[in-house]
Amino acid sequence: MLDITTQLTTNPKQKPAPDELGFGHYFTDHMFILDYTEGIGWHDGRIVPYQPISLDPSAMIFHYGQSVFEGLKAYVTVDNEVLLFRPDQNFKRLNNSNDRLCIPKIDEEYALEALKQLVSIDREWVPNAPGTSLYIRPFIIATEANLGVHPSNRYQFIIIMSPSGSYYKEGINPVKIMVEQQFVRAVRGGTGAAKTGGNYASALKGQEIASKEGYAQTLWLDGKENCYVEEVGSMNIFFKIDGKVITPALNGSILPGITRDSMIQVLKSKNIPVEERRISIEEVVEAHNNGTLEEVFGTGTAAVISPVGELKYLNDKLIINKGEIGEVSQMLYDTLTGIQNGSIEDTFGWTIRL
Amino acid sequence: MLDITTQLTTNPKQKPAPDELGFGHYFTDHMFILDYTEGIGWHDGRIVPYQPISLDPSAMIFHYGQSVFEGLKAYVTVDNEVLLFRPDQNFKRLNNSNDRLCIPKIDEEYALEALKQLVSIDREWVPNAPGTSLYIRPFIIATEANLGVHPSNRYQFIIIMSPSGSYYKEGINPVKIMVEQQFVRAVRGGTGAAKTGGNYASALKGQEIASKEGYAQTLWLDGKENCYVEEVGSMNIFFKIDGKVITPALNGSILPGITRDSMIQVLKSKNIPVEERRISIEEVVEAHNNGTLEEVFGTGTAAVISPVGELKYLNDKLIINKGEIGEVSQMLYDTLTGIQNGSIEDTFGWTIRL
């Protein structure tokens, strides 16, 4: 196992008030950095004061998008302990993303150890007001100073952390989403299953169009036949139709969400039928028309569950469950957030105590 | 028109020897920077000594890939003048890329003026050995320090310049390319027609596979039906079949190459039939089998023309024009490089004298 050196800040920042947190605005006092140099491997793991990254203007990250990232959360329990939620899965997925983006793999155990040390050092930054959490962002960027198009020979693996407010300050409000017809997020053979910057950059335009029409998120269809449901915004999507919960199977262009996987496991544990399979937008519309479309919701680290109250497809506006959160959505939200903050027993072995 | 301030370096770098140049390794003494701030617009255009870029670790470019770039070249003529090749087209395309990536548009005339001033200041960096040029890289990166997924509210538009060696030191050698079956570069509705980092990151994996099998480049098929030819490596592609030159039409997933457009115009001016249309890989194979596939070549800023001597598709290896550069490829190369370096009269009005 590689070493981790620590240099503590001499100038700790003021912590923001819990109700000012929002998402991704504030950062803790420290960050973790690990360098990669071809011929040497990953080296010089270190915890240092949060500080700017300085790179040559020709650094590859500025030109060719070679980057991957992860997102996970730490929570304070009622017993004032800190829990991490399935961090091993994040580092495993990071390595899968690395493979697709031609980035050298990291040592997952070492990364987890680094993360634990970093959270311990910034322990006081984990917020404890209801619904708040510490959002953790591991990421890797290509840093070689060279304009040739090829995998970089240098990288930095960095972890930064941001205390984040409650996603649902005023209760869970279902959102309105719009089926995107013109733009595509990803296609089989592309990078859709990897957590890499380009997927998010590509999705901005559809999001902009949806926003202008008053919709919170874009529902993405597949890039090949433009009829199968893929994701919603940057979340996975679930449909409850006639008592069964259906989510698109991992087909190579959908992100394998860790929240998605957790939801499937919770559903199975409660004996609620759940299917991972291809689902067309026409099937969703038909289910709505014959009265069997009971719930629709997105899943992701930030919101955990985001119920969908209205779905716009072509000229139709489908109202789902009277625009209210459904029973299963609420159960999943309560169960997962309960496990995450330690108020429900974790029978799945998902949480790691710091 | 906005102002441009200039701060000259007090510490000029040593210029590399012409035979050490390579591509994208060395950078000139100065760079141009223009900032964007929401509510203010683009501001503070300045030429400064070449220097690192310092950004918060949460800057969006490190996470969500919101970036665009361009590539063009400056050449020294036999009369020791400096020519820029179609720079207006680069800034026009940059704005098209900006639109797709939700980045605010730049003033194209202002950008051209900034570029001219920058090249003038680093005039001595434009190499003049045969085949050498000054490669120019304008690019825009999202710099807002925020982990929310939305278009950034801050950007930097930067121009850096790199003296580059001759692409063909020992004459033009046709390359071997391989048709990619598993991975996809882009799909209609995605970002393939924009010059953005994600496209290049996505293409690395196919390139890695091709390299391992001894091929120089990947031939990309379309992401929808996986049978129509799109690009080769990061170049546009042309086929000469039975006296006609065919290149894939701009369908939304292909980069609208400026070299591609120039080649089409040169072909037309020479009365060589040229078609922009969909072309399947099966049509190419059939033409090879019936002896009408006369030439294949890629086009791009770096190489201008890259002839293809061998094309691998499934288990077939098609040898093209006995593995030698074809007549039309050679004519196009000579004509375009001649116009670029001023040795052939520019009847198209493409070059701009500094």
XYZ file of C-alpha atoms in Angstrom:
708
model
C 0.000 0.000 0.000
C 1.268 3.437 -0.916
C 1.753 6.095 1.721
C -0.390 9.157 2.185
C 1.277 12.309 3.488
C -0.741 15.015 5.160
C -0.245 18.749 5.237
C -2.904 20.485 7.324
C -4.201 23.939 6.551
C -3.013 26.778 8.752
C -5.940 28.862 7.628
C -9.233 26.962 8.130
C -12.246 28.419 6.345
C -15.476 29.568 7.945
C -18.154 26.878 7.619
C -21.350 28.038 5.904
C -24.680 27.951 7.751
C -26.720 24.762 7.080
C -29.464 26.641 5.225
C -26.953 28.299 2.901
C -25.351 25.087 1.708
C -27.068 24.355 -1.596
C -25.173 21.892 -3.806
C -21.522 22.019 -4.846
C -20.832 25.627 -3.852
C -18.654 25.225 -0.747
C -15.603 23.044 -0.271
C -13.878 21.676 2.820
C -10.430 22.669 4.085
C -8.521 19.806 2.484
C -8.254 17.748 -0.685
C -6.502 14.543 -1.704
C -4.132 14.420 -4.703
C -2.410 11.425 -6.323
C -0.154 11.805 -9.373
C 0.362 9.408 -12.259
C 3.499 9.416 -14.386
C 4.030 6.906 -17.187
C 6.792 4.500 -16.217
C 6.301 5.194 -12.506
C 2.583 4.596 -11.983
C 0.422 6.349 -9.391
C 2.564 8.125 -6.818
C 2.817 10.854 -4.180
C -0.602 10.482 -2.568
C -1.126 13.469 -0.304
C -3.745 15.346 1.662
C -3.163 19.073 1.306
C -5.054 22.304 1.965
C -7.807 22.914 -0.629
C -6.053 24.891 -3.349
C -6.149 25.752 -7.054
C -4.860 23.331 -9.673
C -2.211 24.874 -11.913
C -1.720 23.311 -15.357
C 0.029 24.154 -18.595
C -2.489 25.594 -21.112
C -1.719 22.608 -23.361
C -2.689 20.110 -20.627
C -4.842 17.493 -22.312
C -7.852 17.969 -20.022
C -8.369 21.400 -21.606
C -8.482 19.931 -25.136
C -9.401 16.277 -25.410
C -11.767 15.624 -22.506
C -9.887 12.675 -21.052
C -11.456 12.655 -17.584
C -13.613 10.537 -15.284
C -15.353 11.239 -12.012
C -17.503 9.845 -9.221
C -20.004 11.216 -6.726
C -20.904 9.829 -3.312
C -21.995 11.075 0.080
C -21.067 10.900 3.743
C -23.753 11.310 6.429
C -23.772 11.976 10.166
C -25.878 9.498 12.150
C -28.001 10.339 15.186
C -25.128 8.865 17.235
C -22.825 11.428 15.649
C -20.907 8.875 13.644
C -20.002 9.351 9.985
C -21.240 6.829 7.398
C -20.033 6.413 3.823
C -22.522 4.828 1.422
C -21.085 2.051 -0.831
C -17.798 3.884 -1.552
C -16.240 0.626 -2.832
C -18.793 0.658 -5.666
C -17.750 4.161 -6.658
C -14.077 3.270 -6.962
C -14.970 0.094 -8.847
C -17.037 2.133 -11.307
C -14.262 4.737 -11.534
C -11.953 1.973 -12.757
C -14.542 0.858 -15.316
C -14.730 4.442 -16.543
C -10.920 4.550 -16.602
C -10.878 1.527 -18.869
C -13.222 3.160 -21.399
C -11.262 6.422 -21.335
C -7.795 4.783 -21.568
C -6.827 6.075 -18.109
C -4.635 3.822 -15.922
C -6.560 2.083 -13.154
C -6.264 3.135 -9.529
C -5.857 0.846 -6.517
C -9.426 0.803 -5.198
C -8.483 -0.094 -1.614
C -5.908 2.652 -1.501
C -8.415 5.174 -2.831
C -10.909 4.157 -0.139
C -8.241 4.514 2.549
C -7.345 7.969 1.214
C -11.011 8.940 1.223
C -11.470 7.796 4.820
C -8.429 9.773 5.967
C -9.633 12.852 4.108
C -13.148 12.679 5.592
C -11.644 12.132 9.066
C -9.488 15.237 8.732
C -12.459 17.309 7.553
C -14.872 15.537 9.940
C -16.280 18.829 11.205
C -17.380 19.688 7.672
C -19.907 16.829 7.485
C -23.166 18.698 8.090
C -25.710 17.169 10.470
C -28.940 19.086 9.850
C -31.726 16.803 8.517
C -31.268 15.981 4.853
C -27.774 17.451 4.625
C -24.664 15.469 3.727
C -21.064 15.781 2.628
C -20.904 15.338 -1.135
C -17.632 13.705 -2.197
C -16.193 14.148 -5.698
C -13.287 11.910 -6.743
C -12.055 12.726 -10.279
C -9.153 12.082 -12.632
C -7.842 14.497 -15.256
C -5.256 14.116 -18.032
C -2.430 16.561 -17.358
C 0.231 15.892 -20.015
C 1.234 19.145 -21.736
C 0.917 18.031 -25.357
C -1.501 18.677 -28.223
C -1.150 15.255 -29.857
C -4.337 13.179 -29.682
C -3.390 10.109 -27.641
C -3.878 8.916 -24.050
C -2.061 11.239 -21.664
C 1.147 10.080 -19.979
C 0.318 12.039 -16.812
C -2.822 12.277 -14.677
C -4.029 13.613 -11.357
C -6.537 11.755 -9.192
C -8.155 14.263 -6.864
C -10.841 14.097 -4.176
C -12.692 17.244 -3.130
C -15.645 17.449 -0.748
C -18.606 19.786 -0.524
C -21.082 20.079 2.373
C -24.488 19.957 0.714
C -27.944 21.060 1.752
C -31.127 19.060 1.768
C -32.271 18.327 -1.782
C -35.889 18.524 -0.638
C -36.176 21.458 1.726
C -39.935 21.686 1.399
C -40.789 18.017 0.954
C -40.425 15.922 -2.169
C -41.981 17.704 -5.126
C -42.450 15.632 -8.284
C -40.842 17.221 -11.348
C -42.016 17.709 -14.918
C -39.833 16.077 -17.572
C -39.768 16.240 -21.354
C -38.858 13.521 -23.849
C -35.969 14.796 -25.991
C -36.496 14.264 -29.722
C -33.558 16.031 -31.374
C -30.516 15.458 -29.199
C -29.007 12.247 -27.936
C -27.035 11.728 -24.716
C -25.163 8.564 -25.704
C -25.190 5.569 -28.021
C -24.047 1.972 -27.681
C -20.314 1.895 -28.444
C -19.927 5.446 -27.095
C -19.107 6.574 -23.554
C -22.622 6.529 -22.023
C -21.799 3.821 -19.485
C -18.711 5.686 -18.249
C -18.834 8.632 -15.871
C -16.914 11.068 -18.042
C -17.254 14.799 -18.676
C -18.239 14.506 -22.332
C -21.571 12.842 -21.490
C -22.529 15.766 -19.288
C -21.363 18.387 -21.793
C -23.377 16.638 -24.498
C -26.525 16.690 -22.351
C -26.507 20.443 -21.631
C -28.266 21.397 -24.871
C -31.271 19.116 -24.312
C -31.477 20.382 -20.756
C -31.465 23.991 -22.004
C -34.359 23.252 -24.375
C -36.344 21.460 -21.662
C -35.800 24.373 -19.244
C -37.051 26.890 -21.800
C -40.260 24.897 -22.131
C -40.665 24.795 -18.358
C -39.463 21.240 -17.763
C -36.972 20.320 -15.044
C -35.265 17.445 -16.847
C -34.795 15.770 -20.203
C -35.875 12.169 -20.723
C -33.258 10.626 -23.024
C -34.120 8.017 -25.624
C -31.538 5.669 -27.125
C -29.324 6.975 -29.942
C -29.843 4.069 -32.289
C -33.598 3.635 -32.650
C -34.699 6.739 -30.764
C -37.533 4.946 -29.027
C -36.135 3.172 -25.952
C -35.913 5.029 -22.656
C -32.372 5.506 -21.310
C -31.995 8.078 -18.525
C -33.635 11.205 -17.123
C -31.380 14.255 -16.767
C -28.311 12.681 -15.162
C -30.327 10.050 -13.281
C -31.476 6.503 -13.965
C -35.219 6.066 -14.463
C -37.846 3.647 -13.117
C -41.481 3.060 -14.131
C -44.093 1.289 -12.008
C -46.570 -0.289 -14.383
C -49.397 -2.505 -13.152
C -47.604 -3.348 -9.903
C -44.234 -4.111 -11.509
C -41.215 -1.809 -11.375
C -39.297 -1.590 -14.657
C -35.966 0.098 -15.316
C -33.923 0.087 -18.554
C -31.351 -2.711 -18.580
C -27.664 -1.732 -18.621
C -27.133 -1.857 -22.370
C -23.777 -0.109 -22.678
C -25.067 3.435 -23.106
C -26.698 3.838 -19.675
C -24.756 4.756 -16.547
C -24.793 1.846 -14.062
C -26.055 3.934 -11.163
C -25.161 2.846 -7.655
C -28.447 4.302 -6.392
C -30.153 2.404 -9.243
C -28.572 -0.840 -8.085
C -29.489 -0.120 -4.462
C -33.137 0.553 -5.406
C -33.344 -2.761 -7.273
C -31.990 -4.579 -4.240
C -34.394 -2.824 -1.865
C -37.343 -3.651 -4.160
C -36.325 -7.313 -4.279
C -35.961 -7.424 -0.502
C -39.541 -6.134 -0.198
C -40.824 -8.676 -2.730
C -41.875 -5.975 -5.164
C -41.457 -7.316 -8.723
C -38.657 -5.480 -10.554
C -37.491 -5.951 -14.133
C -34.372 -4.683 -15.876
C -35.228 -4.641 -19.551
C -35.669 -2.515 -22.636
C -38.692 -0.237 -22.341
C -39.936 1.927 -25.181
C -41.518 5.333 -24.756
C -44.565 3.941 -26.583
C -44.988 1.291 -23.875
C -44.925 4.050 -21.250
C -47.516 6.099 -23.138
C -49.726 3.035 -23.633
C -49.514 2.187 -19.933
C -50.563 5.739 -19.139
C -53.451 5.549 -21.589
C -54.766 2.300 -20.160
C -54.348 3.484 -16.581
C -51.534 1.152 -15.488
C -48.690 3.710 -15.302
C -48.602 4.093 -11.532
C -45.277 5.789 -10.755
C -42.232 7.213 -12.516
C -39.055 8.280 -10.719
C -35.399 9.068 -11.308
C -32.623 7.838 -9.027
C -29.209 9.326 -8.348
C -26.763 10.246 -5.609
C -27.813 13.891 -5.310
C -31.606 13.526 -5.004
C -31.778 9.786 -4.142
C -35.307 9.725 -5.636
C -36.840 12.304 -7.940
C -40.491 11.486 -8.631
C -41.887 12.485 -12.022
C -45.297 14.158 -11.947
C -45.595 15.021 -15.634
C -44.060 13.569 -18.757
C -44.199 15.460 -22.048
C -43.919 13.362 -25.198
C -44.574 14.995 -28.577
C -47.843 16.858 -27.983
C -49.004 14.719 -25.087
C -48.631 15.621 -21.445
C -48.973 12.555 -19.262
C -49.878 13.297 -15.650
C -48.537 10.571 -13.376
C -50.148 9.618 -10.070
C -52.025 12.956 -10.021
C -48.659 14.707 -9.951
C -47.909 13.310 -6.499
C -45.134 11.095 -5.170
C -46.112 7.409 -5.299
C -46.106 4.845 -2.518
C -43.156 2.854 -3.817
C -41.132 5.998 -4.544
C -41.715 7.218 -1.004
C -40.836 3.821 0.477
C -37.611 3.657 -1.529
C -36.666 7.192 -0.535
C -37.334 6.554 3.147
C -35.513 3.217 3.114
C -32.410 4.389 1.307
C -31.999 7.687 3.154
C -32.671 5.799 6.404
C -29.862 3.353 5.669
C -27.617 6.212 4.576
C -28.082 8.232 7.756
C -28.095 5.201 10.040
C -31.700 5.485 11.254
C -32.640 2.185 9.539
C -30.623 -0.978 10.049
C -28.337 -1.658 7.083
C -29.073 -5.312 6.324
C -27.311 -4.969 2.968
C -23.858 -4.149 4.361
C -23.721 -0.962 2.292
C -22.534 1.595 4.818
C -18.992 1.996 6.063
C -18.437 3.608 9.430
C -15.502 5.988 9.482
C -14.490 46.344 -30.802
C -12.965 45.373 -27.485
C -9.426 46.307 -26.570
C -6.497 43.953 -26.365
C -3.779 44.725 -23.827
C -0.297 43.317 -24.213
C 2.251 42.305 -21.626
C 5.463 41.063 -23.214
C 7.634 38.381 -21.680
C 10.857 39.474 -20.030
C 12.180 35.965 -20.291
C 11.917 34.688 -23.898
C 12.385 30.948 -24.363
C 15.002 29.261 -26.515
C 13.493 28.176 -29.841
C 13.818 24.467 -30.624
C 15.762 23.318 -33.701
C 13.529 22.698 -36.766
C 14.207 18.942 -36.750
C 13.210 18.638 -33.081
C 9.812 20.244 -33.460
C 7.421 17.306 -33.750
C 3.776 18.210 -33.080
C 2.342 20.071 -30.108
C 5.387 19.815 -27.817
C 6.744 23.372 -27.836
C 4.880 26.606 -27.282
C 5.643 30.192 -28.168
C 6.448 32.998 -25.727
C 2.934 34.442 -25.532
C -0.717 33.474 -25.320
C -4.041 35.270 -25.678
C -6.690 35.143 -22.944
C -10.272 36.473 -22.936
C -12.587 36.034 -19.937
C -16.337 35.543 -19.887
C -18.472 36.428 -16.891
C -22.251 36.035 -16.924
C -23.871 39.457 -16.894
C -20.744 41.126 -18.305
C -19.982 39.068 -21.409
C -16.511 38.509 -22.860
C -13.991 40.910 -21.361
C -10.349 41.657 -20.578
C -8.759 40.392 -23.779
C -5.011 40.294 -23.239
C -1.784 38.956 -24.672
C 0.434 37.732 -21.849
C 3.557 35.609 -21.423
C 2.822 31.869 -21.898
C 1.935 30.677 -18.404
C 0.034 28.022 -16.446
C -3.719 28.241 -15.988
C -4.755 28.146 -12.347
C -8.293 26.976 -11.581
C -10.309 25.888 -8.572
C -10.474 22.055 -8.400
C -14.255 22.343 -8.783
C -13.915 24.284 -12.069
C -16.410 22.745 -14.468
C -13.850 21.872 -17.153
C -12.426 19.257 -14.767
C -15.825 17.564 -14.330
C -18.369 18.139 -17.075
C -16.303 18.502 -20.251
C -17.790 21.814 -21.348
C -15.093 22.844 -23.829
C -14.528 23.543 -27.523
C -11.418 24.077 -29.596
C -10.012 24.800 -33.028
C -6.803 24.076 -34.896
C -5.230 26.038 -37.737
C -1.812 26.879 -39.093
C 0.371 29.845 -40.044
C 3.073 29.452 -42.699
C 6.079 31.474 -43.802
C 6.176 32.161 -47.546
C 9.315 32.227 -49.712
C 9.059 36.033 -49.483
C 9.237 35.698 -45.702
C 5.670 36.766 -45.169
C 3.295 34.985 -42.763
C 0.063 33.496 -44.107
C -2.924 32.297 -42.099
C -5.127 29.698 -43.807
C -8.908 30.362 -43.617
C -8.855 31.520 -39.961
C -12.330 33.053 -40.367
C -13.692 29.530 -40.946
C -12.163 28.328 -37.694
C -13.799 31.039 -35.629
C -17.099 30.463 -37.417
C -16.913 26.763 -36.592
C -15.861 27.571 -33.015
C -19.122 29.476 -32.638
C -21.083 26.531 -34.056
C -19.386 24.295 -31.497
C -20.180 26.877 -28.810
C -23.851 26.662 -29.711
C -23.923 22.863 -29.299
C -22.045 23.046 -25.980
C -24.102 25.945 -24.537
C -21.049 28.239 -24.478
C -21.621 31.939 -25.237
C -20.514 32.947 -28.725
C -17.373 34.957 -29.334
C -16.984 37.955 -31.661
C -15.329 36.275 -34.664
C -13.731 39.457 -35.993
C -12.309 40.296 -32.608
C -10.898 36.779 -32.252
C -9.227 37.089 -35.655
C -7.737 40.443 -34.701
C -6.429 38.942 -31.434
C -4.940 36.034 -33.352
C -3.190 38.357 -35.808
C -1.703 40.417 -32.984
C -0.547 37.287 -31.187
C 1.116 35.818 -34.282
C 2.781 39.186 -34.993
C 4.242 39.310 -31.499
C 5.548 35.730 -31.786
C 6.446 36.185 -35.471
C 9.927 34.733 -34.932
C 8.345 31.482 -33.731
C 6.790 30.688 -37.128
C 9.229 28.075 -38.450
C 10.351 28.351 -42.074
C 11.960 24.987 -42.871
C 10.085 23.096 -45.629
C 6.899 21.480 -44.329
C 7.007 23.226 -40.955
C 4.330 25.596 -39.683
C 3.000 27.316 -36.601
C 0.087 25.286 -35.254
C -2.492 27.527 -33.582
C -4.887 26.240 -30.925
C -7.801 28.453 -29.885
C -9.907 26.859 -27.136
C -12.617 27.680 -24.605
C -13.015 26.081 -21.181
C -15.751 26.327 -18.532
C -14.215 27.801 -15.377
C -17.088 28.279 -12.901
C -16.200 26.702 -9.537
C -19.383 24.678 -8.974
C -20.345 21.003 -9.083
C -23.928 21.553 -10.277
C -24.559 20.226 -13.791
C -25.499 23.294 -15.843
C -23.795 25.589 -18.339
C -20.940 27.441 -16.639
C -21.299 31.143 -15.830
C -17.588 31.747 -16.482
C -15.283 30.776 -19.342
C -11.819 31.465 -20.686
C -11.083 31.728 -24.400
C -7.383 31.083 -24.905
C -5.072 30.915 -27.918
C -1.763 29.063 -27.674
C 0.673 28.400 -30.532
C 3.111 25.595 -31.205
C 5.829 25.516 -33.878
C 5.361 22.182 -35.616
C 7.601 19.994 -37.718
C 6.935 18.531 -41.119
C 4.255 15.860 -40.920
C 5.944 13.943 -43.729
C 9.679 14.069 -43.098
C 10.440 11.183 -45.413
C 7.784 11.674 -48.066
C 4.109 10.843 -47.806
C 3.661 7.281 -46.583
C 0.175 5.819 -46.895
C -1.185 4.474 -43.610
C -3.009 1.288 -42.672
C -6.433 1.808 -41.116
C -8.922 -0.511 -39.450
C -12.720 -0.375 -39.491
C -13.927 -0.155 -35.880
C -16.734 -2.589 -35.048
C -17.293 -2.212 -31.318
C -16.869 1.440 -30.457
C -18.578 4.475 -31.901
C -17.175 7.998 -32.174
C -20.461 9.897 -32.432
C -24.120 9.595 -33.347
C -26.637 11.956 -34.892
C -28.051 14.106 -32.076
C -24.753 13.879 -30.197
C -21.728 16.179 -30.374
C -19.926 14.673 -33.406
C -20.266 17.804 -35.523
C -18.804 20.019 -32.784
C -15.097 20.277 -32.025
C -15.312 19.371 -28.347
C -13.076 17.332 -26.052
C -15.557 14.524 -25.422
C -15.404 13.341 -29.057
C -11.652 12.910 -28.816
C -11.784 11.214 -25.406
C -14.408 8.821 -26.756
C -12.206 7.917 -29.745
C -9.105 6.961 -27.725
C -10.269 3.400 -27.037
C -10.793 2.494 -30.691
C -7.449 4.053 -31.497
C -5.794 1.947 -28.793
C -7.281 -1.240 -30.269
C -6.237 -0.301 -33.808
C -2.678 0.459 -32.630
C -2.408 -2.918 -30.920
C -3.310 -4.607 -34.192
C -0.711 -2.546 -36.055
C -3.056 -0.003 -37.634
C -2.388 3.726 -37.596
C -5.991 4.903 -37.456
C -9.569 3.833 -36.819
C -12.187 4.122 -39.539
C -15.404 5.118 -37.767
C -18.809 3.917 -38.899
C -22.059 5.674 -37.978
C -23.537 5.000 -34.528
C -27.070 4.300 -35.713
C -26.786 1.625 -38.388
C -23.067 0.849 -37.999
C -22.520 0.624 -41.736
C -21.979 4.119 -43.119
C -18.473 5.606 -43.144
C -17.995 8.715 -40.979
C -14.375 9.703 -40.268
C -10.894 8.234 -40.054
C -9.031 8.877 -36.779
C -9.698 12.568 -36.298
C -9.808 13.315 -40.029
C -12.490 13.437 -42.709
C -12.306 10.704 -45.328
C -12.496 10.600 -49.135
C -12.808 7.671 -51.575
C -12.001 7.815 -55.285
C -14.170 5.219 -56.986
C -14.259 4.850 -60.758
C -13.012 8.389 -61.362
C -15.400 10.038 -58.878
C -14.361 11.369 -55.475
C -16.875 10.623 -52.717
C -16.885 11.929 -49.135
C -19.539 11.363 -46.458
C -22.089 14.181 -46.389
C -22.250 16.363 -43.267
C -25.015 14.484 -41.469
C -24.748 15.968 -37.981
C -22.279 13.477 -36.524
C -19.302 14.284 -38.787
C -16.957 17.213 -38.137
C -17.281 19.802 -40.942
C -13.567 19.898 -41.699
C -12.124 23.081 -43.181
C -9.519 21.005 -45.037
C -12.412 18.788 -46.216
C -14.241 21.823 -47.580
C -11.050 23.126 -49.215
C -10.427 19.759 -50.909
C -13.947 19.722 -52.325
C -13.463 23.215 -53.740
C -10.080 22.310 -55.263
C -11.570 19.174 -56.837
C -14.416 21.184 -58.338
C -11.988 23.782 -59.691
C -10.095 20.971 -61.466
C -13.319 19.518 -62.866
C -12.885 16.285 -60.955
C -16.329 14.913 -60.063
C -16.932 15.052 -56.303
C -19.948 13.840 -54.363
C -20.949 14.478 -50.758
C -23.245 11.617 -49.828
C -23.773 8.631 -47.575
C -21.306 5.844 -48.380
C -21.472 2.417 -46.766
C -18.466 0.310 -45.938
C -20.008 -2.405 -48.136
C -19.909 -0.054 -51.121
C -16.212 0.556 -50.460
C -15.498 -3.176 -50.225
C -17.483 -3.847 -53.396
C -15.582 -1.127 -55.262
C -12.336 -2.713 -54.117
C -13.490 -6.139 -55.218
C -14.498 -4.968 -58.686
C -11.324 -2.940 -59.085
C -12.835 0.559 -59.055
C -11.548 1.687 -55.621
C -8.732 3.909 -56.835
C -7.739 6.054 -53.862
C -8.633 6.568 -50.194
C -7.370 9.486 -48.113
C -8.021 11.356 -44.909
C -7.941 15.159 -44.658
C -7.201 17.385 -41.691
C -5.221 20.409 -40.566
C -2.245 18.488 -39.172
C -1.443 16.166 -42.123
C -3.429 18.003 -44.848
C -3.716 14.638 -46.714
C -3.152 11.206 -45.244
C -3.382 8.532 -47.975
C -4.707 5.121 -46.940
C -2.732 2.165 -48.276
C -4.575 -0.618 -46.486
C -8.063 -0.912 -45.063
C -8.955 -3.729 -42.682
C -12.641 -4.669 -42.500
C -13.678 -7.793 -40.586
C -11.255 -10.422 -41.909
C -10.496 -8.654 -45.187
C -7.468 -6.503 -45.834
C -8.034 -4.261 -48.826
C -4.844 -2.969 -50.443
C -5.496 0.376 -52.095
C -3.531 1.646 -55.113
C -0.770 -0.893 -54.367
C -0.237 0.826 -51.019
C 0.972 3.986 -52.752
C -0.265 7.569 -52.752
C -2.716 8.180 -55.608
C -2.588 10.847 -58.302
C -5.516 12.866 -56.979
C -4.279 12.645 -53.376
C -0.866 13.947 -54.465
C -2.413 16.743 -56.534
C -4.631 17.822 -53.628
C -1.703 17.771 -51.216
C 0.519 19.781 -53.543
C -2.222 22.292 -54.340
C -3.323 22.905 -50.778
C 0.141 23.092 -49.227
C 1.196 25.300 -52.144
C -1.631 27.731 -51.424
C -0.880 27.551 -47.701
C 2.806 28.409 -48.071
C 2.243 30.942 -50.855
C 4.074 29.055 -53.607
C 0.814 28.605 -55.589
C -1.482 31.509 -56.346
C -4.486 31.543 -54.005
C -7.383 31.960 -56.451
C -9.835 30.998 -53.681
C -9.042 33.934 -51.383
C -8.288 31.577 -48.503
C -5.049 32.978 -47.158
C -4.710 36.056 -44.993
C -1.426 37.912 -44.988
C -0.383 39.101 -41.554
